[in-house]
Short mmCIF file of C-alpha atoms in Angstrom, two decimals:
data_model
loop_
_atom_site.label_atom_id
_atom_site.label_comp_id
_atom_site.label_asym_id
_atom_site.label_seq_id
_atom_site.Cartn_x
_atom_site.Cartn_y
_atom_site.Cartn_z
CA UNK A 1 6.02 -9.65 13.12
CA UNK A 2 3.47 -11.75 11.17
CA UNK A 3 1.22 -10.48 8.43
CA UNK A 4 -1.57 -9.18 9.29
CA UNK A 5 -5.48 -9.92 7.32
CA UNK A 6 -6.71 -6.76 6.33
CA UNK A 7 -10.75 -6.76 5.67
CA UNK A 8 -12.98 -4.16 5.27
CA UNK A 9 -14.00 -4.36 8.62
CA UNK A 10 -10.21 -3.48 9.58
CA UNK A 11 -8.28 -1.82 7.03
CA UNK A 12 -8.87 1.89 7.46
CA UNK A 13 -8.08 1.38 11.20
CA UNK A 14 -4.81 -0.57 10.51
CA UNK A 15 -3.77 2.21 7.43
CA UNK A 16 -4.82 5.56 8.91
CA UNK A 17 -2.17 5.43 11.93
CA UNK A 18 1.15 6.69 12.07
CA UNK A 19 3.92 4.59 9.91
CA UNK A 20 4.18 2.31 7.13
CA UNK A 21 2.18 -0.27 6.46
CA UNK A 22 2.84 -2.51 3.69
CA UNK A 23 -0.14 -3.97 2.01
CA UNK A 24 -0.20 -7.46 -0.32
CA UNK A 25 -3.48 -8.07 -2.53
CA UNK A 26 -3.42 -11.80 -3.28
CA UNK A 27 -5.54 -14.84 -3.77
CA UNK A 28 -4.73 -18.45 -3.37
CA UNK A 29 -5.40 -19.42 -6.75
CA UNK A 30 -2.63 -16.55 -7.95
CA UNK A 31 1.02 -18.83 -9.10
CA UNK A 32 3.18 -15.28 -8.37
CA UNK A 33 1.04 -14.37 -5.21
CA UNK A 34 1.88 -17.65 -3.20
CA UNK A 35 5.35 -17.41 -4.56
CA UNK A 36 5.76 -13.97 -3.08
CA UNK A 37 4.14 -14.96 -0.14
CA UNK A 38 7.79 -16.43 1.57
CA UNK A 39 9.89 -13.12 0.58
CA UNK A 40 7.05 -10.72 2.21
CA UNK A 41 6.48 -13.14 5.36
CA UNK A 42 10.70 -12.76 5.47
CA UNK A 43 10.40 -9.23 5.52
CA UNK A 44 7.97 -9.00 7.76
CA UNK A 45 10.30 -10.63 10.32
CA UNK A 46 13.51 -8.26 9.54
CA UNK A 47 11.04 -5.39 9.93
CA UNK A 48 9.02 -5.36 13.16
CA UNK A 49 8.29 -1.52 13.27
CA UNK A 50 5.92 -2.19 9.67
CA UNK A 51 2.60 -3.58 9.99
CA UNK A 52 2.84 -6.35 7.09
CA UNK A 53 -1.14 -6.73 5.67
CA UNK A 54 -2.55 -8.46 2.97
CA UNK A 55 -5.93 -8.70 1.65
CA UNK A 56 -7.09 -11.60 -0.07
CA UNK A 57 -8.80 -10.41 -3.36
CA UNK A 58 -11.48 -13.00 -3.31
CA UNK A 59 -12.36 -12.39 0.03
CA UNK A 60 -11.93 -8.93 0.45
CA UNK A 61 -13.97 -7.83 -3.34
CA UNK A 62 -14.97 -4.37 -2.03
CA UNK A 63 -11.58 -3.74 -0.69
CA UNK A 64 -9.99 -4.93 -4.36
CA UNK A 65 -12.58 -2.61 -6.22
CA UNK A 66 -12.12 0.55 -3.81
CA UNK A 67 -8.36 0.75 -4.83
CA UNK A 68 -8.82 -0.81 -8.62
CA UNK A 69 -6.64 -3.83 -7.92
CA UNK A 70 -6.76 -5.60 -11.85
CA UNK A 71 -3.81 -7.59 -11.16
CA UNK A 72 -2.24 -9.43 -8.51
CA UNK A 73 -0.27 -9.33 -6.63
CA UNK A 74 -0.27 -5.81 -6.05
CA UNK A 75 1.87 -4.14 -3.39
CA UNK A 76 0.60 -0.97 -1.68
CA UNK A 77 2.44 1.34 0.83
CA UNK A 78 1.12 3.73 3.41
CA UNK A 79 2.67 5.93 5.36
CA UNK A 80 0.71 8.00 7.74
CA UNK A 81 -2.40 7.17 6.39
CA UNK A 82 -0.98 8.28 2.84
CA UNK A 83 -1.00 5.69 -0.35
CA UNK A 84 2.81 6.37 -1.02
CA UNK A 85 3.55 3.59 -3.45
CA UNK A 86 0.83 1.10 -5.46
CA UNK A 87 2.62 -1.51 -7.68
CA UNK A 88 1.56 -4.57 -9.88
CA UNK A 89 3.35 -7.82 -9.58
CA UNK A 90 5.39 -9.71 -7.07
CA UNK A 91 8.67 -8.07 -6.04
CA UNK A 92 12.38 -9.83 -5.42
CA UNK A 93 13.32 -9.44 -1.65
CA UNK A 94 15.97 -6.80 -2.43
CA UNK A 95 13.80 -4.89 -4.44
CA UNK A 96 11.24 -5.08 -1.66
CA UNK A 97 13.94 -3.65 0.75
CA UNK A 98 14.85 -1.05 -1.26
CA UNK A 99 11.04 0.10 -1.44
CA UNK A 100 10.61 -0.04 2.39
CA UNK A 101 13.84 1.59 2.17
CA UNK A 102 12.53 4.76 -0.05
CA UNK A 103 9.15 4.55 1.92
CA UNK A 104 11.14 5.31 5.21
CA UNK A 105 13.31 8.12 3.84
CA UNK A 106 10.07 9.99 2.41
CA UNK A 107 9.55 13.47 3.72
CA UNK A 108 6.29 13.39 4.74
CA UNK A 109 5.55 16.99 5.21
CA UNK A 110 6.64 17.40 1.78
CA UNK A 111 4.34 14.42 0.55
CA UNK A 112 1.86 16.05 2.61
CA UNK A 113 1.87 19.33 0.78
CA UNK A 114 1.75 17.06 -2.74
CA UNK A 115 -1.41 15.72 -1.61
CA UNK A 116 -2.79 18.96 -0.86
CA UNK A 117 -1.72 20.39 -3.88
CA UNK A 118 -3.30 17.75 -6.22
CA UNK A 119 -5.99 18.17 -4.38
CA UNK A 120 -6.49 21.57 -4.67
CA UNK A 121 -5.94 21.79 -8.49
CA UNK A 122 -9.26 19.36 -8.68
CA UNK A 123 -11.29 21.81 -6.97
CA UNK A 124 -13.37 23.79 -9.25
CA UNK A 125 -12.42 27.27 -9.18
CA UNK A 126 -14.86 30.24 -10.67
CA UNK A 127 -12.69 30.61 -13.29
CA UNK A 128 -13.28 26.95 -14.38
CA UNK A 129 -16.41 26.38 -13.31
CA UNK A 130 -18.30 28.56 -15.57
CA UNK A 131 -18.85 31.40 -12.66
CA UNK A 132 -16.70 33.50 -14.82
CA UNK A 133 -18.46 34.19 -18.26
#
């Protein structure tokens, strides 16, 4: 499968379904980014069932800014509409594999409950929140 462009007008739609979608921040100007650029269209092939995105930082500013990209290229992963993995820098191909690898062995009922729990320990609680004194 080929890599997909990811925009604002697109992304949520393309990252809120079911499986994993890799994501590649990048600009053209970026030495590392368009030498990564071969090893994550390569993958892309040997993995059909993963939607391959990328989102080119100039372009794409907001979408940069919403997930505090400050260096490129960054690789994301979602799984199930869940940021699983967020990484600076451009990866070798077997270290890419062994990411898609981890991202496809996750439990995601157990990352599920994770989220839930983080999210639940920011929620002010009337001890906390100065209900209590």
């Amino acid at each position: 499968m080929a890599t997909v462009a990811l925009t604002t007008a697109n992304f949520d739609e393309v990252t809120s379904t079911d499986g994993i979608v890799l994501v590649d921040f990048w600009a053209s100007w970026c030495g590392p980014c368009v030498r990564f650029a071969p090893t994550y269209e390569r993958s892309s092939e040997k993995h059909p069932e993963i939607t391959f995105g990328k989102v080119d930082t100039e372009a794409e500013q907001a979408l940069a800014a919403k997930f505090d990209i400050r260096s490129i290229p960054t690789i994301m992963a979602v799984r199930d509409g869940i940021v699983v993995f967020a990484q600076p820098g451009a990866l070798p191909e077997s270290a890419l594999e062994s990411l898609i690898e981890k991202v496809e062995q996750l439990d995601m009922d157990e990352v599920r409950e994770q989220v839930a729990a983080h999210k639940k320990g920011h929620e002010p609680s009337a001890a906390t929140s100065g209900a209590a004194s």
